[in-house]
Coordinates of C-alpha atoms in Angstrom, one line a residue:
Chain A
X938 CA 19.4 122.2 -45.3
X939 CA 17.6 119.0 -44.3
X940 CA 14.1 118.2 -45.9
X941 CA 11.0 116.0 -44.0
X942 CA 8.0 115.7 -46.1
X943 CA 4.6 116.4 -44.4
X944 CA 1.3 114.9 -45.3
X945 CA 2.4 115.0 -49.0
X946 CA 4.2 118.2 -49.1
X947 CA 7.7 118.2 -48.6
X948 CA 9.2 120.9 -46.8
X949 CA 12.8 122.1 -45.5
X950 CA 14.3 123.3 -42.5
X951 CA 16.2 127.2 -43.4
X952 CA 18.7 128.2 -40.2
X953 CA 17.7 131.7 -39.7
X954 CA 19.1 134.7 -37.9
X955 CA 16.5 136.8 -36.8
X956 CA 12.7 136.6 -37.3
X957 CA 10.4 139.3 -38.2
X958 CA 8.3 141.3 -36.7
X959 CA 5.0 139.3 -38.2
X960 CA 6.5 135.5 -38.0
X961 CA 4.8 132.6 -36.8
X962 CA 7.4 131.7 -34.3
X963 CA 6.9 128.3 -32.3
X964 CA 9.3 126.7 -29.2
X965 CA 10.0 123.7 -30.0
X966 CA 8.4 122.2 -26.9
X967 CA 5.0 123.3 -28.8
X968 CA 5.8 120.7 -31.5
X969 CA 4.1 117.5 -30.5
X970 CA 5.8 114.9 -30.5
X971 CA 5.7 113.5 -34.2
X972 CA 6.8 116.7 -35.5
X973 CA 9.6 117.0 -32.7
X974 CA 11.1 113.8 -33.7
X975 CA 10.6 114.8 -37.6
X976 CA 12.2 118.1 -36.7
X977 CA 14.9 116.7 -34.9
X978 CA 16.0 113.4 -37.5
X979 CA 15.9 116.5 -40.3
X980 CA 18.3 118.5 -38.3
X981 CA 20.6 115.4 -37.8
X982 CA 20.0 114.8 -41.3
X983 CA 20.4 111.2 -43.3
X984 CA 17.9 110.0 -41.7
X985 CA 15.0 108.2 -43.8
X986 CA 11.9 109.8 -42.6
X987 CA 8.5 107.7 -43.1
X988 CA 6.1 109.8 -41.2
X989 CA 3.3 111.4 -42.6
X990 CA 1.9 113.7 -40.4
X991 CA 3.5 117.4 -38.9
X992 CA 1.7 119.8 -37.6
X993 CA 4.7 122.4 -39.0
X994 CA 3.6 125.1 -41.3
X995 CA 5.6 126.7 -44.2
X996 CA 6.7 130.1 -42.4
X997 CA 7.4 128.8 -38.9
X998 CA 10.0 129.7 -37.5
X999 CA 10.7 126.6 -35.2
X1000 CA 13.2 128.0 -31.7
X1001 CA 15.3 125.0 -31.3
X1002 CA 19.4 125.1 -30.7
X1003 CA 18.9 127.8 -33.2
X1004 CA 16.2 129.6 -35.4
X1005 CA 14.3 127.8 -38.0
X1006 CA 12.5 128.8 -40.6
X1007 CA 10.2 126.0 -42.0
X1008 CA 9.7 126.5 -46.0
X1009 CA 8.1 124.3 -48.7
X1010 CA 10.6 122.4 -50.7
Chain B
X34 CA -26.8 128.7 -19.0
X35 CA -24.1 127.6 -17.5
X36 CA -21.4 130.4 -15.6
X37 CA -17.7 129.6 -16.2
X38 CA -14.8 131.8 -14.4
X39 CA -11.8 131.1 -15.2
X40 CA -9.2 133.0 -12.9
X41 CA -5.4 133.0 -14.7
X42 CA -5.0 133.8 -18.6
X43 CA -2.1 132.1 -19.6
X44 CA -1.6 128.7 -21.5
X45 CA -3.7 126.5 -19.2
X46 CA -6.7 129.1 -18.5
X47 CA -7.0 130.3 -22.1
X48 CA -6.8 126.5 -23.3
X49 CA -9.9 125.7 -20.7
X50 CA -11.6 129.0 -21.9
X51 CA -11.1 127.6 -25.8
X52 CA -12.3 124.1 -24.6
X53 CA -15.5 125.2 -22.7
X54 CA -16.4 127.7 -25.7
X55 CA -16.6 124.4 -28.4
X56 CA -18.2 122.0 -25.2
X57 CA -21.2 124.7 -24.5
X58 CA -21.4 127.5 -26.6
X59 CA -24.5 128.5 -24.8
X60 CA -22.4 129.4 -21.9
X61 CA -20.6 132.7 -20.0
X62 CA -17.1 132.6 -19.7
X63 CA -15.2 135.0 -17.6
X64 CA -11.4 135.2 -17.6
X65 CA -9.5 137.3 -15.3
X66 CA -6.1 138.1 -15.3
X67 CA -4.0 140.6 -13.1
X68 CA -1.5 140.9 -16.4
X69 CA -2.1 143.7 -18.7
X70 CA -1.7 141.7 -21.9
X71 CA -3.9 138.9 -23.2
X72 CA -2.2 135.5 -23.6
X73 CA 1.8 135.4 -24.6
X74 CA 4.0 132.6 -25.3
X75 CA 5.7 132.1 -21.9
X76 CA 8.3 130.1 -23.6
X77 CA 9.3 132.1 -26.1
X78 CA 9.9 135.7 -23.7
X79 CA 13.6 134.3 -22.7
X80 CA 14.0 134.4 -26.1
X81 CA 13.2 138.0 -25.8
X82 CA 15.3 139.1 -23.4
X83 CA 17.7 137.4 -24.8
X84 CA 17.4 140.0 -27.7
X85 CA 17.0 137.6 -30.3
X86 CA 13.5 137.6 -30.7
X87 CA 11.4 141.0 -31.2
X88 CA 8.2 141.4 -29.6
X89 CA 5.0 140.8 -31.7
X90 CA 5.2 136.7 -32.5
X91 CA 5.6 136.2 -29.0
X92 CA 1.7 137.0 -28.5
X93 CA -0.6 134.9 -28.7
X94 CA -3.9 136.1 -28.3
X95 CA -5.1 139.8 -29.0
X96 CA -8.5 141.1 -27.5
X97 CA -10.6 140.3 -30.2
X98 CA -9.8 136.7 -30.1
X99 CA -12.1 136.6 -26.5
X100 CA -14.5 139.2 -28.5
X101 CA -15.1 136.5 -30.9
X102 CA -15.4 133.9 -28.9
X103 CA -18.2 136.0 -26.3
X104 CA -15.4 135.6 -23.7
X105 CA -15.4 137.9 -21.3
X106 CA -11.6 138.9 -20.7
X107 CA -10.9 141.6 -17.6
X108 CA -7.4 142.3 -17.6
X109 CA -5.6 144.5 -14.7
X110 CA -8.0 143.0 -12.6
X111 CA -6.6 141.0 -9.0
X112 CA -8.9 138.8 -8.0
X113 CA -8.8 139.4 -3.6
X114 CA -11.2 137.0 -2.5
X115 CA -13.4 133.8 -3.6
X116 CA -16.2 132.6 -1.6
X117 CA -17.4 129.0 -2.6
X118 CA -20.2 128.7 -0.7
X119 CA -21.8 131.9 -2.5
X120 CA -20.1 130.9 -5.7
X121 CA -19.1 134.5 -5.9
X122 CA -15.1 135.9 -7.2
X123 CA -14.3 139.3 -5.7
X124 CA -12.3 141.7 -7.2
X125 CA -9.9 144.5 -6.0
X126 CA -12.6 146.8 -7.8
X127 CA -15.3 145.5 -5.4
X128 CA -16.9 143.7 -8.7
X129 CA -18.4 140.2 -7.6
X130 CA -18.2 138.1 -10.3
X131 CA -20.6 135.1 -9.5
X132 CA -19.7 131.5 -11.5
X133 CA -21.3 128.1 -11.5
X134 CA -17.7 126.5 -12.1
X135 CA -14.7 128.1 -11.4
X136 CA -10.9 127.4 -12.5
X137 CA -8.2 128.3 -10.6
X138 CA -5.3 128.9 -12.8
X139 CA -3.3 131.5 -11.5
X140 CA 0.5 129.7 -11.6
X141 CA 2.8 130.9 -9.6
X142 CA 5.2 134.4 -8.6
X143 CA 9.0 133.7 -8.5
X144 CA 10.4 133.4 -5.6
X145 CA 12.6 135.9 -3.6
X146 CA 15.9 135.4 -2.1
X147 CA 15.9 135.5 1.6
X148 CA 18.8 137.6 1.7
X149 CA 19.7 141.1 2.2
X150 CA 19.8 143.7 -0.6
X151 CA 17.4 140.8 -2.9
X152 CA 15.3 143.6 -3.7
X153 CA 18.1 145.8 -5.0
X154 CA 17.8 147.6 -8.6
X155 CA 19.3 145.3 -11.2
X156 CA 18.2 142.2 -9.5
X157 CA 15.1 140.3 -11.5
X158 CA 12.9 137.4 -11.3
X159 CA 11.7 135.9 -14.6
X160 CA 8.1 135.0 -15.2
X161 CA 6.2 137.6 -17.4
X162 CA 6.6 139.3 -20.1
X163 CA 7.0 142.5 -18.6
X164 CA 9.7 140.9 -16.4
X165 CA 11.6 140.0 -20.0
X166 CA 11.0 143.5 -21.4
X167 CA 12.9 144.4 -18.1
X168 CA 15.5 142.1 -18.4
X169 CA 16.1 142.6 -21.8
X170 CA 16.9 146.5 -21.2
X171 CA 18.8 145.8 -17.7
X172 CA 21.1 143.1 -19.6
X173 CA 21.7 145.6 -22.1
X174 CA 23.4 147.8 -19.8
X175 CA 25.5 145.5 -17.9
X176 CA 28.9 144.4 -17.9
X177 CA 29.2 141.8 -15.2
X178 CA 26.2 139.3 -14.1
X179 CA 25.2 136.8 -11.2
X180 CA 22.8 133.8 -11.5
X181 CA 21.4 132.0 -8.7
X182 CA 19.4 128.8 -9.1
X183 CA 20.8 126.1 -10.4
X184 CA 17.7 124.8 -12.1
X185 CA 15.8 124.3 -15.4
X186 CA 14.7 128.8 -15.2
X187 CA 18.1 129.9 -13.5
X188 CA 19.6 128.4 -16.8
X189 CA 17.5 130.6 -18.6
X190 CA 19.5 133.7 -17.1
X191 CA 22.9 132.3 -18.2
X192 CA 21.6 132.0 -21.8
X193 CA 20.6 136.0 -21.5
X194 CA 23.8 136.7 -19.9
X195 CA 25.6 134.9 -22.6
X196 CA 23.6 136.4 -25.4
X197 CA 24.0 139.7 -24.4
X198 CA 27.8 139.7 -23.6
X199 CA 27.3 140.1 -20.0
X200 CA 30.4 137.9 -18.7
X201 CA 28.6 135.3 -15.8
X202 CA 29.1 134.3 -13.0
X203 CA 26.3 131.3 -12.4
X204 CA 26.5 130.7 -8.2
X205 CA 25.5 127.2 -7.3
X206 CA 25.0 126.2 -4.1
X207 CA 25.9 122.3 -4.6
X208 CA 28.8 121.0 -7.1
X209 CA 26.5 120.8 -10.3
X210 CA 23.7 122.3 -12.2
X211 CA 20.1 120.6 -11.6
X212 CA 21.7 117.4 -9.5
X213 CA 18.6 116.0 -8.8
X214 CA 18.5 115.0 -12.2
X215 CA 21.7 115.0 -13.9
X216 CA 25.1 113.3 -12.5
X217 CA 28.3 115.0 -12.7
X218 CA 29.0 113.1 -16.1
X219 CA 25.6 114.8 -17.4
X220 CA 25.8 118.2 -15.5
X221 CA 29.4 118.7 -17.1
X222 CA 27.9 119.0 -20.4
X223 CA 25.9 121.8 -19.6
X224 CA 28.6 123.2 -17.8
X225 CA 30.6 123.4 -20.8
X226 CA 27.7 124.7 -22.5
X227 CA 27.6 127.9 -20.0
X228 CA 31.2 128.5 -20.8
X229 CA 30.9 128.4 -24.3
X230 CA 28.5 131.3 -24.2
X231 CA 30.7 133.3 -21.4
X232 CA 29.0 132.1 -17.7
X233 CA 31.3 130.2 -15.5
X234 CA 29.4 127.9 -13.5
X235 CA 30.7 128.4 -9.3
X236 CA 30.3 125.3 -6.9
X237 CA 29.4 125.3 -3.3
X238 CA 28.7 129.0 -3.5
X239 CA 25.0 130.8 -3.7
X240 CA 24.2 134.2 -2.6
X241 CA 25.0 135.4 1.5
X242 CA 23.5 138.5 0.8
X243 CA 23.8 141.4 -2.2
X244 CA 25.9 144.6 -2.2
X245 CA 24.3 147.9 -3.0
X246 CA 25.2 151.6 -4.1
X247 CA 23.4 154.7 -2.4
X248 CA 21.1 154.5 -5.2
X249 CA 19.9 151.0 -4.4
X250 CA 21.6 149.7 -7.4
X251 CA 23.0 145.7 -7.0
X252 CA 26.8 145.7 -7.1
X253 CA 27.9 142.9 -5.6
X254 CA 27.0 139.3 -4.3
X255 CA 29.0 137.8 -2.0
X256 CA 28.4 133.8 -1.5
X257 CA 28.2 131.9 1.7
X258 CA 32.1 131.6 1.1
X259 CA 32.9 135.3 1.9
X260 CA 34.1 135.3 -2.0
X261 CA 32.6 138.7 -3.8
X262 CA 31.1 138.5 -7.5
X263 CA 31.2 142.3 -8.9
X264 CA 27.5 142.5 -11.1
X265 CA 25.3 145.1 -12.2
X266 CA 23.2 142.5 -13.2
X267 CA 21.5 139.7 -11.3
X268 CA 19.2 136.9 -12.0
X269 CA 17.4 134.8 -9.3
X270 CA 15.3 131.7 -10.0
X271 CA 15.1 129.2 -6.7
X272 CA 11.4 129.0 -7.3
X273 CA 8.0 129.2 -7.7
X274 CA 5.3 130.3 -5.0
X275 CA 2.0 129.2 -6.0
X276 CA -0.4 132.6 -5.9
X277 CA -3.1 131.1 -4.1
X278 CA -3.2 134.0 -1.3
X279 CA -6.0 135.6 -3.0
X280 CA -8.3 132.0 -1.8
X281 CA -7.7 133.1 2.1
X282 CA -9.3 130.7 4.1
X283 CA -11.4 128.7 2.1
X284 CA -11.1 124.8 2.7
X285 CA -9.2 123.7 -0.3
X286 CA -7.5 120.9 -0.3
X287 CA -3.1 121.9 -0.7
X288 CA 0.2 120.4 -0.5
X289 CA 2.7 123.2 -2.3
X290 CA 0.0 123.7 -5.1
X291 CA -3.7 122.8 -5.1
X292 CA -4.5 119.3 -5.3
X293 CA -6.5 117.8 -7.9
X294 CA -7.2 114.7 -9.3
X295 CA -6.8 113.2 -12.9
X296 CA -9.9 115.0 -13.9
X297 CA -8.3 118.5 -12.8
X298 CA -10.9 119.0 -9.7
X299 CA -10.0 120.0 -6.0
X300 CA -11.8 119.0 -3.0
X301 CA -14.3 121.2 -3.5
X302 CA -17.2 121.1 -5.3
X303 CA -17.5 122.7 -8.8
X304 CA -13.8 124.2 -8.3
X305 CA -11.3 122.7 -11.1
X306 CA -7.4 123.6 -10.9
X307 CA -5.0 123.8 -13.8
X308 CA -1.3 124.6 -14.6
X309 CA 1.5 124.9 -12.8
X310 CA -0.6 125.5 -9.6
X311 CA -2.0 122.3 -9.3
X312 CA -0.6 119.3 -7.7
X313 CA -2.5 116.9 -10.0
X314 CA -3.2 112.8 -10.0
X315 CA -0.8 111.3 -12.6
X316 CA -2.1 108.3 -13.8
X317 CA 1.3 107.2 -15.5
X318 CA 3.3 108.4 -12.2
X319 CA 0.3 106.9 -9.9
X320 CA 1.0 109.6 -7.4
X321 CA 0.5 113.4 -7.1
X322 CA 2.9 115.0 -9.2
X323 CA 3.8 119.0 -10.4
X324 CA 4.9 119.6 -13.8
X325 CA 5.6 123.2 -15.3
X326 CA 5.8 122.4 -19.1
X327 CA 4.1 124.4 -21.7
X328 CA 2.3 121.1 -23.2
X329 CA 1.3 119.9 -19.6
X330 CA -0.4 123.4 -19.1
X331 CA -2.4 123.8 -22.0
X332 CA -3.4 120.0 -21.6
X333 CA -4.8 120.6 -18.2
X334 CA -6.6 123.4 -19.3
X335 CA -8.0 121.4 -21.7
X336 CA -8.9 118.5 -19.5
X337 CA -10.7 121.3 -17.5
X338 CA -12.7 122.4 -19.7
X339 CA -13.9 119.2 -21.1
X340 CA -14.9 117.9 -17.0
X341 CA -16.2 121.3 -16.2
X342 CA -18.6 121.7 -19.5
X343 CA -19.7 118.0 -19.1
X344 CA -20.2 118.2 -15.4
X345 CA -18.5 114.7 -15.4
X346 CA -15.5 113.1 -15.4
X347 CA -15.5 113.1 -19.0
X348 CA -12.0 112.3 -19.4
X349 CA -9.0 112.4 -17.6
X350 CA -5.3 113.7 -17.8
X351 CA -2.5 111.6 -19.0
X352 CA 0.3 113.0 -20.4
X353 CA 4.4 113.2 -20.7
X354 CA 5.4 116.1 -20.3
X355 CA 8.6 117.6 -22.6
X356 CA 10.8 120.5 -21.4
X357 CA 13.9 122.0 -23.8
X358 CA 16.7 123.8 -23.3
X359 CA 17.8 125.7 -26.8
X360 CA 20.2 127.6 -25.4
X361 CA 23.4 125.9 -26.4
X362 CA 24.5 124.4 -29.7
X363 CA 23.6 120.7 -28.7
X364 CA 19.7 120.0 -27.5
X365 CA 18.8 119.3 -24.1
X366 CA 14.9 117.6 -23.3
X367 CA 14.1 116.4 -19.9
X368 CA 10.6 114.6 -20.1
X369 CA 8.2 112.9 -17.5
X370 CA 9.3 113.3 -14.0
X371 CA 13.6 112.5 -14.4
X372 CA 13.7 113.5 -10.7
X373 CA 11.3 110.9 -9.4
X374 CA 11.3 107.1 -9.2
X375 CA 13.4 104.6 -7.3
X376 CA 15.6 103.2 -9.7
X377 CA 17.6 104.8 -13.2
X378 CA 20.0 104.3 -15.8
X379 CA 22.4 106.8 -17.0
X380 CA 25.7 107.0 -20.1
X381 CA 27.8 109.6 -21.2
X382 CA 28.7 108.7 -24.7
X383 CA 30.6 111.5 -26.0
X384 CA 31.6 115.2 -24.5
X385 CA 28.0 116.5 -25.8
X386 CA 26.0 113.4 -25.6
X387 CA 24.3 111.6 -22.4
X388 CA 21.2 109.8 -21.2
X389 CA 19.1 109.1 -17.9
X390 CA 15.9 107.0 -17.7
X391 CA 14.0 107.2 -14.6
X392 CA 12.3 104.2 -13.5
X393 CA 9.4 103.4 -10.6
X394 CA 8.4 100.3 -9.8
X395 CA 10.2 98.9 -13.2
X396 CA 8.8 101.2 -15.8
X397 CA 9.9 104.5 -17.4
X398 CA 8.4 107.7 -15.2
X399 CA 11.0 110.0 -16.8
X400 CA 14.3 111.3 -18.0
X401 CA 17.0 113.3 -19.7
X402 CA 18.2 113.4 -23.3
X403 CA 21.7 115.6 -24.2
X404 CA 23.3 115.9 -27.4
X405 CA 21.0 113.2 -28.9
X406 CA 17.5 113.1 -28.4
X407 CA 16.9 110.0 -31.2
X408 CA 15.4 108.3 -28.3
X409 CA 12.3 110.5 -26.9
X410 CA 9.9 109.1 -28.5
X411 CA 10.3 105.3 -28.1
X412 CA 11.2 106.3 -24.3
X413 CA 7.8 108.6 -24.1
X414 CA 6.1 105.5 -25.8
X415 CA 7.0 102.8 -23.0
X416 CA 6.0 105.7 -20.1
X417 CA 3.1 105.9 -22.1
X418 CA 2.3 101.9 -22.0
X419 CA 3.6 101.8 -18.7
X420 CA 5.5 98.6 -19.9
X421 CA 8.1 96.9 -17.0
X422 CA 11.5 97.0 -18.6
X423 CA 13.9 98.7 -16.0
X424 CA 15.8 94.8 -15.6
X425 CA 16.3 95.6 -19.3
X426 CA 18.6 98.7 -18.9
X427 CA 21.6 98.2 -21.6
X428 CA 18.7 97.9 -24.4
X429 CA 17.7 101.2 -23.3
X430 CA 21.0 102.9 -23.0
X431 CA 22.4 101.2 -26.6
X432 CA 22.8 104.4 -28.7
X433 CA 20.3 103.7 -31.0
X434 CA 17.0 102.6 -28.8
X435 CA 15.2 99.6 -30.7
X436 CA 12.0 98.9 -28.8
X437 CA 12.0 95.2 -30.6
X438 CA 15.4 94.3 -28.4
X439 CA 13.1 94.3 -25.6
X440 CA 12.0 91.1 -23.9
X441 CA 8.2 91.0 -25.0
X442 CA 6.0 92.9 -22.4
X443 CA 5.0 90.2 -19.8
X444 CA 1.1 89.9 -18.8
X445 CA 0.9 92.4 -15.2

């Protein structure tokens, strides 16, 4: 589980296998492009992250190589 | 009060509609779309037919989004005619809808195979919704598949093929996938990536023409080879053709898409384009460019609405534009315009990892990111800046980018 903290709030990244019916699903290419790299260095993991700003919401569910579920830490 | 129609309801049409609502809310605004469903997340319906993803968070809009807004939204509704000296939009129900501005946003149809039996059941194009729902259900059913169109959508058809255990056969007419922006070094990942998930990729084939039973149904393509690939399932994506029948005769300025400027308007007077359609200005590119992103969409639409409520050019459009393939278990983003430029840079640096910067006139216009895509955003930031560094290559291939190694930017 990687973690990314977002305007004070940190949050993590859950792998998911299917999404319900009443999710807030995003592609990743909706994610601009702060949040993509955020998304991205907390996929790859041990990476410091310093940003402040995402526009991810706990309860996205982020499409990238494979589901993600965004949830507060 | 001012008359908006916008003609096209997806990403870039609704974004313009949003736009012109918060830049005159005194206004009418009229969107018409010939789909039956308010705005959906294009992106997400492969993801659908895929049968990963269920139906209901791929909307995006319902009905009573335009309600509250006092946007006028006629779905179903073809639009057969526009006459821009009248100002008037004319409908296959004989309405005439008259406008003071007018956006063009209708995107484009996929194009058909000029072959015989393309039309055969079992073969399918992928644009809307409806054509995933379809997809979804035929791929279902089917044991064996053919792809054809060995570009950024046909890949799209490989990842349903693989997701639904239909074993692929992905036709290519060259000896790669997408070669005008990936070398063999690149294309070999994604490659790999097909046969992971059960498509094997075929060079120097295509399509010669399609086999069919008595009841119409696709059971065959055979390539330009003579060789025969047994499906009950085909995929096509060679194209887009930009629906712009519907203008006629009217003197609008196109060159495979409408052309517009930076500030999203054609030739003529109070008509804007937006979206995949239009063949804009890009002021980071400075030429005409075409880009079919999701974020490049919605920003045009936006840029639209602002020129077109401020009767100005209030602002104009600069972006770079991302596009992702998810299908595979390493990432994939092209971004800018990887295909264009007179100069690039390219390394492989392991089996699932590669890079390509595209350069014009010295500075980044584009490229492609596999396995590792670390580097976007300090690559999107020197398009952005338009700063010269293509004699400064190996600092932009090192594996970790470090915009500091660069030589400092030199007065232009």
């Amino acid at each position: 589980m990687a973690t990314t903290t977002s305007t004070g709030r940190s949050l993590t990244l859950r792998r998911v296998d299917s999404v319900a019916p009443d999710a807030t699903v995003r592609h990743i290419d909706q994610l601009d492009d702060r949040s993509l790299e955020l998304f991205y260095a907390a996929l790859e993991g041990g990476r410091r992250l310093t940003a402040t700003g995402t526009d991810l919401e706990p309860g996205t569910v982020v499409v990238a190589t494979g589901y993600y579920r965004v949830e507060a830490a | 009060m001012t008359e908006y129609v916008i003609i096209g309801d997806g990403i870039s049409g609704s974004s313009a509609a949003e736009t012109l609502r918060e830049e005159d809310p005194e206004s009418s605004i009229t969107v018409i779309t010939d789909e039956g469903e308010a705005l959906y997340n294009r992106i997400l319906i492969k993801e659908h037919a895929k049968g990963k993803l269920p139906e209901a968070p791929i909307s995006i809009h319902e009905e009573d989004w335009y309600e509250e807004r006092d946007i006028e939204l006629s779905l179903n509704t073809h639009v057969t005619g526009v006459d821009t000296d009248e100002k008037v939009v004319h409908t296959h129900e004989g309405d005439e809808i008259g406008y003071d501005k007018l956006l063009i946003a209708t995107g484009g149809t996929p194009t058909q195979l000029p072959v015989d039996g393309s039309d055969a059941e079992g073969i399918h194009h992928f644009w809307t919704f409806q054509d995933a729902r379809k997809i979804r259900e035929s791929a279902e059913e089917a044991e064996k598949g053919v792809i054809v169109g060995a570009g950024l959508l046909g890949i799209d058809f490989a990842a349903v093929c693989g997701a639904q255990g239909v074993e692929g056969k992905y036709l290519m007419r060259g000896d790669r996938w997408w070669r005008y922006a990936l070398s063999g070094e690149g294309a070999e990942i994604m490659h790999e990536g097909m046969r992971d998930v059960g498509v094997e990729p075929v060079f120097d084939s295509g399509v010669d023409h399609f086999e069919t039973d008595d009841d119409g149904q696709v059971v065959a393509a055979v390539d330009p080879n003579g060789d025969r690939y047994e499906c009950d399932f085909a995929g096509v994506a060679i194209g887009l053709t930009f629906n712009t029948e519907y203008l006629g005769d009217i003197d609008l300025e196109q060159d495979n898409g409408i052309v517009v400027d930076q500030y999203m308007q054609t030739n003529l007077e109070d008509v804007y384009a937006a979206g995949d359609i239009t063949r804009f200005y890009d002021v980071l590119l400075g030429e005409q460019a075409q880009n079919g992103s999701w974020g490049s969409a919605k920003e045009q639409g936006r840029i639209a609405g602002v020129n077109m409520a401020a009767d100005d050019e209030a602002e104009e459009f600069e972006w770079v534009s991302s596009y992702s393939i998810t299908h595979f278990d390493f990432p994939f983003l092209s971004f800018g315009h990887p295909t264009l430029g007179d100069d690039h840079a390219e390394r492989k640096y392991s089996d699932t990892e590669w890079r390509r910067i595209a350069f014009k006139d010295g500075k980044v216009v584009g490229g492609v990111l596999i396995g590792d895509l670390a580097p976007q955003s300090k690559l999107k930031q020197l398009m952005r800046e338009q700063r010269v560094v293509a004699d400064q290559k190996e600092v932009l291939l090192e594996e970790t980018v470090d915009l500091d190694d660069l030589a400092p930017p030199q007065e232009q």
